């Protein structure tokens, strides 16, 4: 591809494609990727970058997996698509369901397939409300979500996403959504100045349910580890406490494992770390390593039994054209075989330790407020004042500068505010992990050197 062709591509992209979370100024000088191999992406100019976030937390098995392309082609040549509404099924979706139920929490029973994490979470919310409706409790409709959460950007999932930027400019939001503080010890209103988490964030949810009335609350939804909100692992006692609170009030617990599922935290699914099982869970992203879109909500036996027993006049009226898409399911099956053959979950734990041990050394840098992570998830929060945890002014654009500095040094990733987020593919090498850590350190030094003294 010559320079003129590349310029034409860039100009057309700038003029006509509305990208996710779009603002024209942010899209200036966008990278146009052409190919990928392993943990490395290559742009149209031939420059290579380590993929520091598995693109969007999802290319778990790495780029350029010919096995997944072949699985898609083989399935397409036999049955590319078929209707999966009631009365119809296909072989790959049945086989995938069997495989997934062997992997997920032991209380799980039924799977509804969709295409994106946003869809899966939207359907999970509807399933929670439906669960109570069928049992004669139609007033149990409220959903409690947490600040710093990202659950999607559709109608209801945008409302439960705990980041204000996703709410602005889109009109009235879905009703019966309650947002509460999350387990974020570094910036917690209850314990940020204390030696450890006091779990008042969990007990606050108990109080909210009591205040609203448990007979009006359908579910609490949360990511086991916040992803896009800043890679925020919880206190080890947080999820057991929240599970007990939901049980006491007879409220369902929904685990959004769209990012944390499939080995990302060093376990197949993240709540395994704390011995907790949800009533409903959602998956997407790494189930196919993003080679084709696929997501699902998975219902516990308790929830699934209600769906199975529902009367005809109250049948489960949720539908997606691409639900249980046979090609997507075939790719997911081959992807999970790669996970087994290459022991990627175990590798994520090993590489995650290397990543987080390396990042921990950056705590000595003057403007590093906190380093946190679990498995092959990591974050470095950069602040103006490490004593008070005070962030840089928004107008300083420190986060964007950090991302650009890393990009210039050959690592692409994203930031949340002034926090660098990291989640490389599970196949990342020792050398690539070390390069990521070094680039983070160099980029922080370079950006801080340009900041005015205050």
GROMACS .gro file of C-alpha atoms in nm:
model
  454
    1UNK     CA    1   0.000   0.000   0.000
    2UNK     CA    2   0.156   0.330  -0.108
    3UNK     CA    3   0.142   0.666   0.071
    4UNK     CA    4  -0.141   0.799  -0.148
    5UNK     CA    5  -0.357   0.494  -0.079
    6UNK     CA    6  -0.293   0.525   0.294
    7UNK     CA    7  -0.382   0.895   0.289
    8UNK     CA    8  -0.705   0.819   0.103
    9UNK     CA    9  -0.800   0.554   0.358
   10UNK     CA   10  -0.733   0.791   0.648
   11UNK     CA   11  -0.928   1.075   0.486
   12UNK     CA   12  -1.231   0.856   0.415
   13UNK     CA   13  -1.225   0.719   0.767
   14UNK     CA   14  -1.211   1.071   0.913
   15UNK     CA   15  -1.494   1.191   0.690
   16UNK     CA   16  -1.743   0.905   0.710
   17UNK     CA   17  -1.697   0.655   0.993
   18UNK     CA   18  -1.855   0.737   1.328
   19UNK     CA   19  -1.642   0.544   1.574
   20UNK     CA   20  -1.746   0.424   1.921
   21UNK     CA   21  -1.715   0.693   2.189
   22UNK     CA   22  -1.650   0.934   1.906
   23UNK     CA   23  -1.510   1.284   1.911
   24UNK     CA   24  -1.340   1.417   1.599
   25UNK     CA   25  -1.050   1.575   1.785
   26UNK     CA   26  -0.967   1.245   1.953
   27UNK     CA   27  -0.953   1.068   1.618
   28UNK     CA   28  -0.683   1.285   1.460
   29UNK     CA   29  -0.385   1.076   1.352
   30UNK     CA   30  -0.568   0.749   1.413
   31UNK     CA   31  -0.371   0.428   1.367
   32UNK     CA   32  -0.504   0.214   1.082
   33UNK     CA   33  -0.418  -0.147   1.160
   34UNK     CA   34  -0.356  -0.390   0.877
   35UNK     CA   35  -0.257  -0.719   1.042
   36UNK     CA   36  -0.175  -0.888   1.370
   37UNK     CA   37   0.030  -1.179   1.494
   38UNK     CA   38   0.038  -1.304   1.851
   39UNK     CA   39   0.049  -1.002   2.081
   40UNK     CA   40   0.164  -0.763   1.807
   41UNK     CA   41  -0.038  -0.537   1.577
   42UNK     CA   42   0.101  -0.381   1.258
   43UNK     CA   43  -0.031  -0.063   1.099
   44UNK     CA   44  -0.052   0.031   0.732
   45UNK     CA   45   0.292   0.195   0.754
   46UNK     CA   46   0.447  -0.128   0.879
   47UNK     CA   47   0.501  -0.001   1.236
   48UNK     CA   48   0.451  -0.266   1.503
   49UNK     CA   49   0.286  -0.225   1.843
   50UNK     CA   50   0.245  -0.459   2.137
   51UNK     CA   51  -0.128  -0.491   2.198
   52UNK     CA   52  -0.137  -0.384   2.560
   53UNK     CA   53  -0.512  -0.431   2.606
   54UNK     CA   54  -0.588  -0.734   2.389
   55UNK     CA   55  -0.743  -0.467   2.164
   56UNK     CA   56  -1.058  -0.430   2.377
   57UNK     CA   57  -0.984  -0.686   2.650
   58UNK     CA   58  -1.093  -0.957   2.407
   59UNK     CA   59  -0.821  -1.101   2.179
   60UNK     CA   60  -0.721  -1.351   2.447
   61UNK     CA   61  -0.564  -1.617   2.225
   62UNK     CA   62  -0.375  -1.355   2.026
   63UNK     CA   63  -0.391  -1.227   1.670
   64UNK     CA   64  -0.344  -1.429   1.352
   65UNK     CA   65  -0.486  -1.759   1.481
   66UNK     CA   66  -0.536  -1.948   1.159
   67UNK     CA   67  -0.717  -2.223   1.349
   68UNK     CA   68  -1.003  -1.986   1.427
   69UNK     CA   69  -1.029  -1.864   1.068
   70UNK     CA   70  -1.039  -2.226   0.952
   71UNK     CA   71  -1.308  -2.314   1.207
   72UNK     CA   72  -1.522  -2.027   1.080
   73UNK     CA   73  -1.469  -2.121   0.715
   74UNK     CA   74  -1.547  -2.486   0.779
   75UNK     CA   75  -1.870  -2.404   0.963
   76UNK     CA   76  -1.975  -2.149   0.701
   77UNK     CA   77  -1.928  -2.405   0.428
   78UNK     CA   78  -2.170  -2.639   0.606
   79UNK     CA   79  -2.415  -2.405   0.780
   80UNK     CA   80  -2.320  -2.039   0.805
   81UNK     CA   81  -2.639  -1.933   0.982
   82UNK     CA   82  -2.969  -2.075   1.093
   83UNK     CA   83  -3.266  -1.952   1.295
   84UNK     CA   84  -3.228  -2.032   1.665
   85UNK     CA   85  -3.565  -1.912   1.786
   86UNK     CA   86  -3.796  -2.155   1.967
   87UNK     CA   87  -3.845  -2.465   1.757
   88UNK     CA   88  -3.498  -2.454   1.596
   89UNK     CA   89  -3.141  -2.531   1.705
   90UNK     CA   90  -2.800  -2.601   1.556
   91UNK     CA   91  -2.520  -2.843   1.636
   92UNK     CA   92  -2.239  -2.598   1.728
   93UNK     CA   93  -2.453  -2.407   1.978
   94UNK     CA   94  -2.552  -2.730   2.156
   95UNK     CA   95  -2.191  -2.846   2.174
   96UNK     CA   96  -2.075  -2.504   2.296
   97UNK     CA   97  -2.342  -2.497   2.565
   98UNK     CA   98  -2.225  -2.833   2.692
   99UNK     CA   99  -1.863  -2.711   2.699
  100UNK     CA  100  -1.946  -2.383   2.874
  101UNK     CA  101  -2.156  -2.549   3.142
  102UNK     CA  102  -1.851  -2.762   3.224
  103UNK     CA  103  -1.643  -2.445   3.274
  104UNK     CA  104  -1.869  -2.196   3.452
  105UNK     CA  105  -1.989  -2.196   3.812
  106UNK     CA  106  -2.142  -2.527   3.919
  107UNK     CA  107  -2.484  -2.371   3.986
  108UNK     CA  108  -2.525  -2.256   3.624
  109UNK     CA  109  -2.779  -2.430   3.399
  110UNK     CA  110  -2.921  -2.238   3.099
  111UNK     CA  111  -2.758  -2.017   2.835
  112UNK     CA  112  -2.908  -1.743   2.618
  113UNK     CA  113  -2.678  -1.629   2.335
  114UNK     CA  114  -2.638  -1.280   2.190
  115UNK     CA  115  -2.364  -1.090   2.008
  116UNK     CA  116  -2.213  -0.830   2.242
  117UNK     CA  117  -2.150  -0.777   2.610
  118UNK     CA  118  -2.397  -0.488   2.609
  119UNK     CA  119  -2.668  -0.718   2.475
  120UNK     CA  120  -2.583  -0.991   2.726
  121UNK     CA  121  -2.611  -0.749   3.018
  122UNK     CA  122  -2.932  -0.598   2.884
  123UNK     CA  123  -3.085  -0.946   2.853
  124UNK     CA  124  -2.958  -1.044   3.199
  125UNK     CA  125  -3.140  -0.746   3.351
  126UNK     CA  126  -3.457  -0.843   3.169
  127UNK     CA  127  -3.417  -1.203   3.283
  128UNK     CA  128  -3.385  -1.090   3.647
  129UNK     CA  129  -3.706  -0.886   3.624
  130UNK     CA  130  -3.881  -1.167   3.440
  131UNK     CA  131  -3.776  -1.413   3.712
  132UNK     CA  132  -3.965  -1.215   3.973
  133UNK     CA  133  -4.261  -1.136   3.747
  134UNK     CA  134  -4.332  -1.501   3.677
  135UNK     CA  135  -4.325  -1.570   4.050
  136UNK     CA  136  -4.590  -1.307   4.118
  137UNK     CA  137  -4.357  -1.029   4.231
  138UNK     CA  138  -4.380  -0.776   3.945
  139UNK     CA  139  -4.274  -0.485   4.169
  140UNK     CA  140  -3.921  -0.628   4.198
  141UNK     CA  141  -3.777  -0.430   3.907
  142UNK     CA  142  -3.499  -0.210   4.047
  143UNK     CA  143  -3.142  -0.284   3.948
  144UNK     CA  144  -2.854  -0.171   4.170
  145UNK     CA  145  -2.527  -0.101   3.990
  146UNK     CA  146  -2.200   0.049   4.103
  147UNK     CA  147  -1.997   0.357   4.021
  148UNK     CA  148  -1.693   0.299   3.796
  149UNK     CA  149  -1.877   0.007   3.631
  150UNK     CA  150  -1.897  -0.043   3.257
  151UNK     CA  151  -2.180  -0.272   3.149
  152UNK     CA  152  -2.246  -0.140   2.798
  153UNK     CA  153  -2.391   0.155   2.613
  154UNK     CA  154  -2.739   0.043   2.504
  155UNK     CA  155  -3.050   0.183   2.670
  156UNK     CA  156  -3.055   0.001   3.003
  157UNK     CA  157  -2.687  -0.094   3.007
  158UNK     CA  158  -2.585   0.269   2.966
  159UNK     CA  159  -2.804   0.350   3.266
  160UNK     CA  160  -2.630   0.089   3.483
  161UNK     CA  161  -2.285   0.194   3.361
  162UNK     CA  162  -2.137   0.393   3.647
  163UNK     CA  163  -1.950   0.656   3.446
  164UNK     CA  164  -2.124   0.992   3.391
  165UNK     CA  165  -1.983   1.043   3.041
  166UNK     CA  166  -2.202   0.761   2.910
  167UNK     CA  167  -2.520   0.930   3.035
  168UNK     CA  168  -2.478   1.277   2.890
  169UNK     CA  169  -2.672   1.384   2.582
  170UNK     CA  170  -2.895   1.081   2.527
  171UNK     CA  171  -3.215   1.189   2.696
  172UNK     CA  172  -3.412   1.012   2.969
  173UNK     CA  173  -3.257   0.690   3.094
  174UNK     CA  174  -3.414   0.358   3.178
  175UNK     CA  175  -3.607   0.380   3.506
  176UNK     CA  176  -3.551   0.184   3.827
  177UNK     CA  177  -3.171   0.204   3.818
  178UNK     CA  178  -2.988   0.281   4.141
  179UNK     CA  179  -2.615   0.356   4.142
  180UNK     CA  180  -2.402   0.315   4.452
  181UNK     CA  181  -2.034   0.354   4.544
  182UNK     CA  182  -1.813   0.059   4.462
  183UNK     CA  183  -1.516  -0.114   4.628
  184UNK     CA  184  -1.237   0.127   4.529
  185UNK     CA  185  -1.017   0.160   4.840
  186UNK     CA  186  -0.780   0.418   4.686
  187UNK     CA  187  -1.068   0.663   4.640
  188UNK     CA  188  -1.327   0.524   4.880
  189UNK     CA  189  -1.538   0.776   5.072
  190UNK     CA  190  -1.525   0.545   5.373
  191UNK     CA  191  -1.179   0.391   5.386
  192UNK     CA  192  -0.931   0.565   5.152
  193UNK     CA  193  -0.753   0.709   5.456
  194UNK     CA  194  -0.759   0.382   5.651
  195UNK     CA  195  -0.517   0.084   5.641
  196UNK     CA  196  -0.764  -0.143   5.464
  197UNK     CA  197  -1.116  -0.187   5.329
  198UNK     CA  198  -1.389  -0.163   5.593
  199UNK     CA  199  -1.655  -0.315   5.362
  200UNK     CA  200  -1.879  -0.016   5.426
  201UNK     CA  201  -1.923  -0.001   5.047
  202UNK     CA  202  -2.092  -0.342   5.060
  203UNK     CA  203  -2.291  -0.257   5.372
  204UNK     CA  204  -2.411   0.058   5.195
  205UNK     CA  205  -2.577  -0.165   4.934
  206UNK     CA  206  -2.748  -0.347   5.220
  207UNK     CA  207  -2.879  -0.011   5.338
  208UNK     CA  208  -2.997   0.089   4.991
  209UNK     CA  209  -3.196  -0.233   4.953
  210UNK     CA  210  -3.351  -0.177   5.297
  211UNK     CA  211  -3.436   0.185   5.214
  212UNK     CA  212  -3.590   0.105   4.877
  213UNK     CA  213  -3.762  -0.207   5.003
  214UNK     CA  214  -3.639  -0.553   4.906
  215UNK     CA  215  -3.978  -0.615   4.746
  216UNK     CA  216  -3.884  -0.357   4.479
  217UNK     CA  217  -3.526  -0.470   4.403
  218UNK     CA  218  -3.466  -0.734   4.137
  219UNK     CA  219  -3.088  -0.760   4.128
  220UNK     CA  220  -2.746  -0.619   4.203
  221UNK     CA  221  -2.507  -0.624   3.906
  222UNK     CA  222  -2.130  -0.590   3.921
  223UNK     CA  223  -1.805  -0.674   3.750
  224UNK     CA  224  -1.600  -0.902   3.979
  225UNK     CA  225  -1.306  -0.674   3.891
  226UNK     CA  226  -1.378  -0.336   3.735
  227UNK     CA  227  -1.225  -0.326   3.388
  228UNK     CA  228  -1.283  -0.011   3.183
  229UNK     CA  229  -1.354   0.179   3.505
  230UNK     CA  230  -0.990   0.149   3.608
  231UNK     CA  231  -0.895  -0.217   3.669
  232UNK     CA  232  -1.007  -0.215   4.034
  233UNK     CA  233  -0.982  -0.549   4.215
  234UNK     CA  234  -1.208  -0.577   4.521
  235UNK     CA  235  -1.117  -0.650   4.879
  236UNK     CA  236  -1.116  -1.031   4.922
  237UNK     CA  237  -1.416  -1.013   5.157
  238UNK     CA  238  -1.625  -0.786   4.935
  239UNK     CA  239  -1.796  -1.040   4.711
  240UNK     CA  240  -1.875  -1.290   4.989
  241UNK     CA  241  -2.033  -1.002   5.185
  242UNK     CA  242  -2.233  -0.887   4.882
  243UNK     CA  243  -2.350  -1.243   4.812
  244UNK     CA  244  -2.474  -1.271   5.173
  245UNK     CA  245  -2.654  -0.936   5.147
  246UNK     CA  246  -2.836  -1.044   4.830
  247UNK     CA  247  -2.932  -1.375   4.988
  248UNK     CA  248  -3.065  -1.206   5.301
  249UNK     CA  249  -3.289  -0.974   5.099
  250UNK     CA  250  -3.383  -1.231   4.832
  251UNK     CA  251  -3.224  -1.024   4.555
  252UNK     CA  252  -3.047  -1.176   4.255
  253UNK     CA  253  -2.674  -1.124   4.202
  254UNK     CA  254  -2.557  -1.071   3.842
  255UNK     CA  255  -2.185  -1.108   3.766
  256UNK     CA  256  -2.068  -0.925   3.455
  257UNK     CA  257  -1.774  -1.145   3.350
  258UNK     CA  258  -1.749  -0.995   3.002
  259UNK     CA  259  -1.391  -0.882   3.072
  260UNK     CA  260  -1.294  -1.108   3.361
  261UNK     CA  261  -1.410  -1.435   3.208
  262UNK     CA  262  -1.197  -1.695   3.030
  263UNK     CA  263  -0.874  -1.677   3.221
  264UNK     CA  264  -0.816  -1.303   3.239
  265UNK     CA  265  -0.768  -1.305   3.617
  266UNK     CA  266  -0.580  -1.635   3.628
  267UNK     CA  267  -0.900  -1.836   3.684
  268UNK     CA  268  -1.158  -1.939   3.427
  269UNK     CA  269  -1.398  -1.691   3.592
  270UNK     CA  270  -1.313  -1.424   3.844
  271UNK     CA  271  -1.555  -1.498   4.128
  272UNK     CA  272  -1.371  -1.828   4.172
  273UNK     CA  273  -1.106  -1.624   4.357
  274UNK     CA  274  -1.354  -1.555   4.638
  275UNK     CA  275  -1.568  -1.870   4.636
  276UNK     CA  276  -1.884  -1.690   4.524
  277UNK     CA  277  -2.145  -1.802   4.272
  278UNK     CA  278  -2.386  -1.556   4.104
  279UNK     CA  279  -2.748  -1.612   4.008
  280UNK     CA  280  -2.684  -1.489   3.654
  281UNK     CA  281  -2.354  -1.426   3.478
  282UNK     CA  282  -2.269  -1.263   3.146
  283UNK     CA  283  -1.987  -1.348   2.906
  284UNK     CA  284  -1.856  -1.216   2.573
  285UNK     CA  285  -1.519  -1.096   2.436
  286UNK     CA  286  -1.267  -1.378   2.502
  287UNK     CA  287  -1.519  -1.659   2.445
  288UNK     CA  288  -1.420  -1.633   2.077
  289UNK     CA  289  -1.105  -1.424   2.132
  290UNK     CA  290  -1.308  -1.165   1.937
  291UNK     CA  291  -1.266  -1.337   1.601
  292UNK     CA  292  -1.645  -1.328   1.563
  293UNK     CA  293  -1.901  -1.161   1.791
  294UNK     CA  294  -2.062  -1.381   2.056
  295UNK     CA  295  -2.199  -1.321   2.405
  296UNK     CA  296  -2.441  -1.479   2.647
  297UNK     CA  297  -2.610  -1.458   2.979
  298UNK     CA  298  -2.599  -1.778   3.178
  299UNK     CA  299  -2.874  -1.852   3.427
  300UNK     CA  300  -2.837  -2.049   3.749
  301UNK     CA  301  -3.056  -2.354   3.802
  302UNK     CA  302  -3.279  -2.141   4.025
  303UNK     CA  303  -3.341  -1.884   3.751
  304UNK     CA  304  -3.346  -2.134   3.466
  305UNK     CA  305  -3.612  -2.347   3.635
  306UNK     CA  306  -3.846  -2.046   3.648
  307UNK     CA  307  -3.795  -1.983   3.275
  308UNK     CA  308  -3.862  -2.349   3.198
  309UNK     CA  309  -4.178  -2.358   3.408
  310UNK     CA  310  -4.329  -2.029   3.289
  311UNK     CA  311  -4.687  -2.051   3.153
  312UNK     CA  312  -4.745  -2.000   2.782
  313UNK     CA  313  -4.906  -1.659   2.836
  314UNK     CA  314  -4.584  -1.539   3.007
  315UNK     CA  315  -4.322  -1.697   2.785
  316UNK     CA  316  -3.969  -1.551   2.775
  317UNK     CA  317  -4.011  -1.294   2.497
  318UNK     CA  318  -3.648  -1.201   2.434
  319UNK     CA  319  -3.500  -1.248   2.087
  320UNK     CA  320  -3.182  -1.167   1.892
  321UNK     CA  321  -3.143  -1.246   1.523
  322UNK     CA  322  -2.790  -1.375   1.579
  323UNK     CA  323  -2.863  -1.570   1.896
  324UNK     CA  324  -2.667  -1.898   1.897
  325UNK     CA  325  -2.510  -1.810   1.561
  326UNK     CA  326  -2.362  -2.141   1.441
  327UNK     CA  327  -2.042  -1.991   1.300
  328UNK     CA  328  -1.975  -1.791   1.616
  329UNK     CA  329  -2.038  -2.098   1.830
  330UNK     CA  330  -1.804  -2.309   1.615
  331UNK     CA  331  -1.528  -2.050   1.654
  332UNK     CA  332  -1.588  -2.037   2.029
  333UNK     CA  333  -1.548  -2.414   2.054
  334UNK     CA  334  -1.217  -2.404   1.864
  335UNK     CA  335  -1.101  -2.108   2.074
  336UNK     CA  336  -1.170  -2.295   2.397
  337UNK     CA  337  -0.976  -2.590   2.259
  338UNK     CA  338  -0.679  -2.357   2.215
  339UNK     CA  339  -0.722  -2.249   2.578
  340UNK     CA  340  -0.698  -2.615   2.683
  341UNK     CA  341  -0.416  -2.714   2.450
  342UNK     CA  342  -0.197  -2.417   2.540
  343UNK     CA  343  -0.305  -2.392   2.907
  344UNK     CA  344  -0.386  -2.026   2.863
  345UNK     CA  345  -0.565  -1.984   3.196
  346UNK     CA  346  -0.258  -2.107   3.379
  347UNK     CA  347  -0.040  -1.892   3.154
  348UNK     CA  348  -0.249  -1.586   3.240
  349UNK     CA  349  -0.176  -1.640   3.608
  350UNK     CA  350   0.198  -1.677   3.538
  351UNK     CA  351   0.224  -1.380   3.300
  352UNK     CA  352  -0.001  -1.176   3.525
  353UNK     CA  353   0.240  -1.220   3.814
  354UNK     CA  354   0.525  -1.103   3.593
  355UNK     CA  355   0.325  -0.801   3.477
  356UNK     CA  356   0.207  -0.695   3.820
  357UNK     CA  357   0.543  -0.758   3.986
  358UNK     CA  358   0.699  -0.534   3.722
  359UNK     CA  359   0.438  -0.263   3.760
  360UNK     CA  360   0.476  -0.271   4.139
  361UNK     CA  361   0.828  -0.133   4.098
  362UNK     CA  362   0.675   0.183   3.948
  363UNK     CA  363   0.529   0.281   4.285
  364UNK     CA  364   0.860   0.457   4.347
  365UNK     CA  365   0.792   0.708   4.068
  366UNK     CA  366   0.692   1.048   4.212
  367UNK     CA  367   0.348   1.068   4.048
  368UNK     CA  368   0.235   0.706   4.070
  369UNK     CA  369  -0.050   0.700   4.319
  370UNK     CA  370  -0.147   0.335   4.299
  371UNK     CA  371  -0.055   0.018   4.114
  372UNK     CA  372  -0.317  -0.257   4.117
  373UNK     CA  373  -0.402  -0.574   3.931
  374UNK     CA  374  -0.502  -0.938   3.936
  375UNK     CA  375  -0.408  -1.204   3.684
  376UNK     CA  376  -0.327  -1.052   3.346
  377UNK     CA  377  -0.502  -0.726   3.438
  378UNK     CA  378  -0.305  -0.427   3.560
  379UNK     CA  379  -0.341  -0.054   3.618
  380UNK     CA  380  -0.116   0.235   3.710
  381UNK     CA  381  -0.296   0.541   3.845
  382UNK     CA  382  -0.100   0.863   3.797
  383UNK     CA  383  -0.185   1.154   4.026
  384UNK     CA  384  -0.071   1.508   4.089
  385UNK     CA  385  -0.026   1.452   4.462
  386UNK     CA  386   0.043   1.105   4.598
  387UNK     CA  387  -0.018   1.215   4.959
  388UNK     CA  388  -0.371   1.346   4.902
  389UNK     CA  389  -0.449   1.127   4.598
  390UNK     CA  390  -0.543   1.448   4.415
  391UNK     CA  391  -0.569   1.393   4.040
  392UNK     CA  392  -0.435   1.625   3.773
  393UNK     CA  393  -0.683   1.882   3.639
  394UNK     CA  394  -0.893   1.734   3.360
  395UNK     CA  395  -0.775   2.008   3.127
  396UNK     CA  396  -0.415   1.891   3.162
  397UNK     CA  397  -0.501   1.586   2.953
  398UNK     CA  398  -0.244   1.371   3.132
  399UNK     CA  399  -0.415   1.041   3.051
  400UNK     CA  400  -0.429   1.113   2.678
  401UNK     CA  401  -0.065   1.219   2.685
  402UNK     CA  402   0.033   0.896   2.859
  403UNK     CA  403  -0.152   0.686   2.601
  404UNK     CA  404   0.014   0.876   2.318
  405UNK     CA  405   0.359   0.844   2.476
  406UNK     CA  406   0.312   0.468   2.505
  407UNK     CA  407   0.189   0.448   2.149
  408UNK     CA  408   0.497   0.638   2.028
  409UNK     CA  409   0.709   0.379   2.210
  410UNK     CA  410   0.531   0.083   2.052
  411UNK     CA  411   0.260  -0.017   2.300
  412UNK     CA  412  -0.110   0.055   2.239
  413UNK     CA  413  -0.360   0.056   2.523
  414UNK     CA  414  -0.629   0.274   2.679
  415UNK     CA  415  -0.657   0.498   2.981
  416UNK     CA  416  -0.937   0.585   3.222
  417UNK     CA  417  -0.878   0.940   3.333
  418UNK     CA  418  -0.508   0.933   3.424
  419UNK     CA  419  -0.498   0.559   3.488
  420UNK     CA  420  -0.313   0.337   3.242
  421UNK     CA  421  -0.505   0.013   3.179
  422UNK     CA  422  -0.329  -0.310   3.077
  423UNK     CA  423  -0.458  -0.651   2.970
  424UNK     CA  424  -0.235  -0.802   2.699
  425UNK     CA  425  -0.328  -1.126   2.520
  426UNK     CA  426  -0.289  -1.439   2.730
  427UNK     CA  427  -0.019  -1.561   2.489
  428UNK     CA  428   0.203  -1.257   2.560
  429UNK     CA  429   0.572  -1.343   2.605
  430UNK     CA  430   0.802  -1.266   2.899
  431UNK     CA  431   0.993  -1.021   2.684
  432UNK     CA  432   0.676  -0.843   2.573
  433UNK     CA  433   0.554  -0.811   2.932
  434UNK     CA  434   0.886  -0.658   3.033
  435UNK     CA  435   0.868  -0.419   2.738
  436UNK     CA  436   0.518  -0.308   2.844
  437UNK     CA  437   0.641  -0.232   3.197
  438UNK     CA  438   0.941  -0.039   3.066
  439UNK     CA  439   0.727   0.161   2.825
  440UNK     CA  440   0.484   0.252   3.104
  441UNK     CA  441   0.774   0.378   3.317
  442UNK     CA  442   0.935   0.573   3.031
  443UNK     CA  443   0.603   0.727   2.930
  444UNK     CA  444   0.520   0.842   3.283
  445UNK     CA  445   0.865   1.000   3.314
  446UNK     CA  446   0.832   1.171   2.976
  447UNK     CA  447   0.483   1.312   3.039
  448UNK     CA  448   0.559   1.423   3.395
  449UNK     CA  449   0.865   1.611   3.268
  450UNK     CA  450   0.632   1.830   3.060
  451UNK     CA  451   0.388   1.911   3.340
  452UNK     CA  452   0.410   2.260   3.493
  453UNK     CA  453   0.508   2.280   3.858
  454UNK     CA  454   0.219   2.359   4.094
   0.00000   0.00000   0.00000
